[in-house]
C-alpha positions as CSV (number, residue, x, y, z in Angstrom):
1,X,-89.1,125.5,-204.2
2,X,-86.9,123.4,-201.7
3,X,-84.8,125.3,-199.6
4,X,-82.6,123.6,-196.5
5,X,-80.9,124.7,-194.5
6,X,-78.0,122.9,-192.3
7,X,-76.6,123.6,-188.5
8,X,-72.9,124.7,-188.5
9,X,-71.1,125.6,-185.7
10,X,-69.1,128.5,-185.5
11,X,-67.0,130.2,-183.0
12,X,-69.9,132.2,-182.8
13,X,-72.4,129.9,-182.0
14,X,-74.6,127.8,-184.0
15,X,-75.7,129.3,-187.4
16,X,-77.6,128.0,-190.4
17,X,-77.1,128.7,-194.1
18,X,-79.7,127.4,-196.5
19,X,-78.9,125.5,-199.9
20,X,-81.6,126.8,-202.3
21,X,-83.5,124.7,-205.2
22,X,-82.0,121.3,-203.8
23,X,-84.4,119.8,-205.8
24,X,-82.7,120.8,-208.7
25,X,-79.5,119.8,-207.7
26,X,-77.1,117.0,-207.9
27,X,-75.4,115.2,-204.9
28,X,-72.0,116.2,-206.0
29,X,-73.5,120.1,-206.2
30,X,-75.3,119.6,-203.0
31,X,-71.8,118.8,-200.9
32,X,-69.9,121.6,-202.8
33,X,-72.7,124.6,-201.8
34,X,-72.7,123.2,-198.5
35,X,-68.9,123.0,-197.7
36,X,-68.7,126.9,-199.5
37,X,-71.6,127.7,-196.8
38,X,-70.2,126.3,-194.3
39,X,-66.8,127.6,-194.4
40,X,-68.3,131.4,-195.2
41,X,-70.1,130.5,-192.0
42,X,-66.8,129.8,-189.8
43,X,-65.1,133.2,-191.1
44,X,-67.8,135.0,-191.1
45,X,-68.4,136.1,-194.3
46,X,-71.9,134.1,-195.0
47,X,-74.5,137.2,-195.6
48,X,-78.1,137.7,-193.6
49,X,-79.7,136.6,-196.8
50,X,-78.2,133.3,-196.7
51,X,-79.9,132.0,-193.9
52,X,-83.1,132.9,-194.4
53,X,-85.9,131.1,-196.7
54,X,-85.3,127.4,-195.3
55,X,-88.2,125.3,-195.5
56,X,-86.6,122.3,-193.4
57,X,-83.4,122.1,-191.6
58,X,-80.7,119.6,-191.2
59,X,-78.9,119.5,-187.3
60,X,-76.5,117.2,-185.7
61,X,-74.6,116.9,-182.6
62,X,-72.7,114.3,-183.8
63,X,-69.2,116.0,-184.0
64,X,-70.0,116.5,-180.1
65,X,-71.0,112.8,-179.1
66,X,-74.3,113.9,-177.6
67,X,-77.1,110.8,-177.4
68,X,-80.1,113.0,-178.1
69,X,-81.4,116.6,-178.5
70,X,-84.6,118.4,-179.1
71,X,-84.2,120.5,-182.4
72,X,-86.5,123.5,-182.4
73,X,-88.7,124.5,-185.8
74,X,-88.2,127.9,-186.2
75,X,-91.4,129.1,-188.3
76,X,-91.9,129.1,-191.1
77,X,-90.1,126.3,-191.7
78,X,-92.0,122.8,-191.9
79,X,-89.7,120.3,-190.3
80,X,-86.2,119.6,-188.8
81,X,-84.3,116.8,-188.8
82,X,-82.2,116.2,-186.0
């Protein structure tokens, strides 16, 4: 399985749902699951079972202009790309 999950930022802080089976998925499928998660994220409504299972993770600062960060793995995930 290939599981990712992707930083949004929320009012609350900084949470991260997870796209299951992107393997299996189209590009077009990809940017609709994530745009759903994203905006269940911002209103609260994404569940506790949504962001768990990633097996990499997805983070940028880029809608905040920083120049470089330090992304931390959270186990047991393999990677992050930041």
């Amino acid at each position: 399985y290939v599981h990712v999950g992707f930083a949004v930022d929320t009012p609350d802080g900084l949470m991260v749902p997870v796209i299951r089976n992107v393997d299996q998925k189209s590009l077009l499928q990809l940017a609709g699951e994530a745009a759903e998660l994203a905006e269940k994220a911002r209103t609260k409504k994404l569940s506790p079972d949504a962001m768990q299972g990633a097996c990499f993770t997805i983070s940028s600062l880029g809608h905040i202009g920083g120049t470089g960060f330090t992304p931390i793995v959270n186990a047991p995930e393999v990677a992050i790309l930041g």
